Coordinates of N, CA and C in Angstrom, one line a residue:
M30 N -15.6 14.9 6.3 CA -14.9 13.7 5.3 C -13.7 14.6 6.3
S31 N -12.7 13.5 6.4 CA -11.3 14.3 7.1 C -10.3 14.3 6.0
D32 N -9.2 15.2 6.1 CA -8.4 15.5 4.9 C -7.0 14.6 5.2
E33 N -7.4 13.5 6.0 CA -6.2 12.4 6.4 C -6.4 11.6 5.5
T34 N -5.0 11.2 4.4 CA -4.9 10.2 3.9 C -4.6 8.8 4.4
T35 N -5.3 7.6 3.9 CA -4.8 6.5 4.6 C -3.8 5.9 3.7
K36 N -2.8 5.2 4.8 CA -1.5 5.1 4.1 C -1.6 3.6 3.5
P37 N -1.1 2.9 2.8 CA -1.3 2.3 1.7 C -0.8 0.7 2.4
F38 N -0.1 0.7 3.6 CA 0.7 -0.1 4.3 C 0.7 -0.2 6.0
L39 N 0.0 -1.0 6.5 CA -0.4 -1.0 7.8 C 0.5 -2.2 8.5
I40 N 1.6 -1.6 9.7 CA 2.1 -2.6 10.4 C 1.7 -3.0 11.6
K41 N 1.2 -3.9 12.0 CA 0.6 -4.1 13.4 C 1.6 -4.8 14.2
R42 N 1.7 -4.5 15.4 CA 2.3 -5.2 16.2 C 1.6 -6.4 17.1
H43 N 1.6 -7.6 17.6 CA 0.9 -8.4 18.4 C 1.4 -8.6 19.7
E44 N 0.7 -9.2 20.6 CA 1.0 -9.2 21.8 C 2.2 -10.2 22.0
D45 N 2.4 -11.1 20.8 CA 3.6 -11.9 21.5 C 5.2 -11.0 20.8
G46 N 4.8 -10.2 20.1 CA 5.9 -9.1 19.8 C 6.3 -9.4 18.4
T47 N 5.4 -10.1 17.7 CA 6.0 -10.3 16.3 C 4.9 -9.4 15.5
F48 N 5.2 -9.1 14.3 CA 4.6 -7.8 13.6 C 3.9 -8.2 12.2
S49 N 3.0 -7.9 11.6 CA 2.1 -8.4 10.6 C 1.9 -7.3 9.6
L50 N 1.6 -7.4 8.4 CA 1.8 -6.3 7.3 C 0.5 -6.3 6.5
T51 N -0.3 -5.4 6.6 CA -1.6 -5.6 5.9 C -1.6 -4.4 4.9
V52 N -1.8 -4.8 3.4 CA -1.6 -4.0 2.2 C -3.0 -3.4 2.0
R53 N -3.2 -2.2 2.0 CA -4.3 -1.7 1.8 C -4.6 -1.0 0.6
D54 N -6.1 -0.8 0.0 CA -6.3 0.0 -1.2 C -7.5 0.8 -0.6
V55 N -7.4 1.9 -1.4 CA -8.3 2.9 -1.1 C -8.9 3.5 -2.2
R56 N -10.2 3.6 -2.5 CA -10.8 3.9 -3.4 C -12.1 5.1 -3.0
Y57 N -12.5 5.9 -4.0 CA -13.4 6.6 -3.5 C -14.6 6.7 -4.1
N58 N -15.9 6.5 -3.4 CA -17.1 6.5 -4.1 C -17.4 7.7 -5.0
S59 N -18.9 7.7 -5.3 CA -19.3 8.9 -6.3 C -19.3 10.4 -5.4
Q60 N -19.5 10.1 -4.1 CA -19.5 11.1 -3.2 C -18.2 11.6 -2.5
G61 N -16.9 10.7 -3.1 CA -15.7 11.3 -2.3 C -15.3 10.7 -1.2
Y62 N -16.2 9.9 -0.5 CA -15.9 9.1 0.9 C -15.0 7.6 0.4
P63 N -14.0 7.7 1.4 CA -13.1 6.4 0.8 C -13.8 5.2 1.2
I64 N -13.3 4.2 0.4 CA -13.7 2.8 0.7 C -12.3 2.1 0.5
V65 N -11.7 1.3 1.8 CA -10.5 0.8 2.1 C -10.9 -0.7 2.4
T66 N -9.9 -1.0 1.4 CA -10.1 -2.9 1.6 C -8.6 -3.2 2.2
G67 N -8.5 -4.2 2.9 CA -6.9 -4.5 3.2 C -6.7 -6.1 3.1
V68 N -5.7 -6.5 2.6 CA -5.4 -8.0 2.7 C -3.7 -8.0 3.5
Q69 N -4.5 -9.1 4.4 CA -3.5 -9.0 5.5 C -2.2 -10.0 5.0
Q70 N -1.0 -10.1 5.1 CA -0.1 -10.9 4.3 C 0.0 -12.1 5.1
D71 N 0.3 -13.2 4.7 CA 0.4 -14.2 5.6 C 1.5 -14.6 6.3
T72 N 2.8 -14.1 5.9 CA 4.3 -13.5 6.6 C 3.9 -12.9 7.9
V73 N 4.8 -13.5 8.8 CA 4.9 -12.9 10.3 C 6.5 -12.5 10.4
F74 N 6.5 -11.3 11.0 CA 7.8 -10.8 10.8 C 8.2 -10.6 12.3
A75 N 9.4 -10.8 12.5 CA 10.2 -10.4 13.9 C 10.4 -9.0 14.2
T76 N 10.6 -8.1 13.4 CA 10.6 -6.7 13.7 C 9.9 -5.9 12.6
S77 N 9.6 -4.5 13.1 CA 8.7 -3.8 11.9 C 10.0 -3.4 10.8
A78 N 10.8 -3.4 10.9 CA 12.1 -3.3 9.8 C 11.6 -4.2 8.7
A79 N 11.7 -5.5 9.3 CA 11.7 -6.9 8.3 C 10.6 -6.6 7.5
A80 N 9.2 -5.9 8.3 CA 8.0 -5.9 7.3 C 8.0 -4.6 6.3
K81 N 8.9 -3.7 6.8 CA 8.8 -2.6 5.7 C 9.9 -3.0 4.6
S82 N 11.0 -3.8 4.8 CA 11.8 -4.4 3.5 C 10.9 -5.3 2.8
F83 N 10.0 -6.1 3.4 CA 9.3 -7.0 2.7 C 8.3 -6.2 1.6
A84 N 7.7 -4.9 2.0 CA 7.1 -4.3 1.5 C 7.3 -3.5 0.3
R85 N 8.7 -3.0 0.6 CA 9.7 -2.5 -0.4 C 10.0 -3.3 -1.4
N86 N 10.2 -4.4 -0.9 CA 10.7 -5.5 -2.1 C 9.8 -5.9 -3.0
N87 N 8.5 -6.4 -2.3 CA 7.3 -7.0 -3.1 C 6.3 -5.9 -3.4
F88 N 6.2 -4.8 -2.5 CA 5.1 -4.0 -3.4 C 5.4 -2.4 -3.7
D89 N 6.9 -2.5 -3.7 CA 7.4 -1.1 -3.8 C 6.8 0.2 -3.3
A90 N 7.1 -0.4 -2.1 CA 6.8 1.0 -1.2 C 7.8 1.7 -0.9
K91 N 7.5 3.4 -0.6 CA 8.3 4.2 -0.3 C 7.9 4.7 1.2
A92 N 9.2 5.5 1.6 CA 9.1 6.0 2.7 C 7.8 6.8 3.1
G93 N 7.3 6.8 4.1 CA 6.3 7.9 4.6 C 4.7 6.9 4.1
Q94 N 4.8 5.7 3.4 CA 3.7 5.2 3.2 C 3.3 4.2 4.3
Y95 N 3.6 4.2 5.4 CA 3.5 3.0 6.5 C 2.5 3.5 7.4
A96 N 1.7 3.1 8.3 CA 1.1 3.3 9.2 C 1.4 1.9 10.2
T97 N 1.4 2.6 11.5 CA 1.6 1.4 12.7 C 0.6 1.6 13.6
K98 N 0.1 0.1 14.2 CA -1.0 0.1 15.2 C -0.5 -1.0 16.0

């Protein structure tokens, strides 16, 4: 099992230069392994900063809770 924690917000860049935001929920099974579920938001963002701002305003995201792909 890895010590690396899953960040609750994933910002993904698409080939056309736009960004999407996925809100992830991490739960652990009885053996301590993570079960990660994610819901991609319908909004498409022009910049990564816009996606972060949306996460802060709608999901109370904090600095350091973002992962990028």
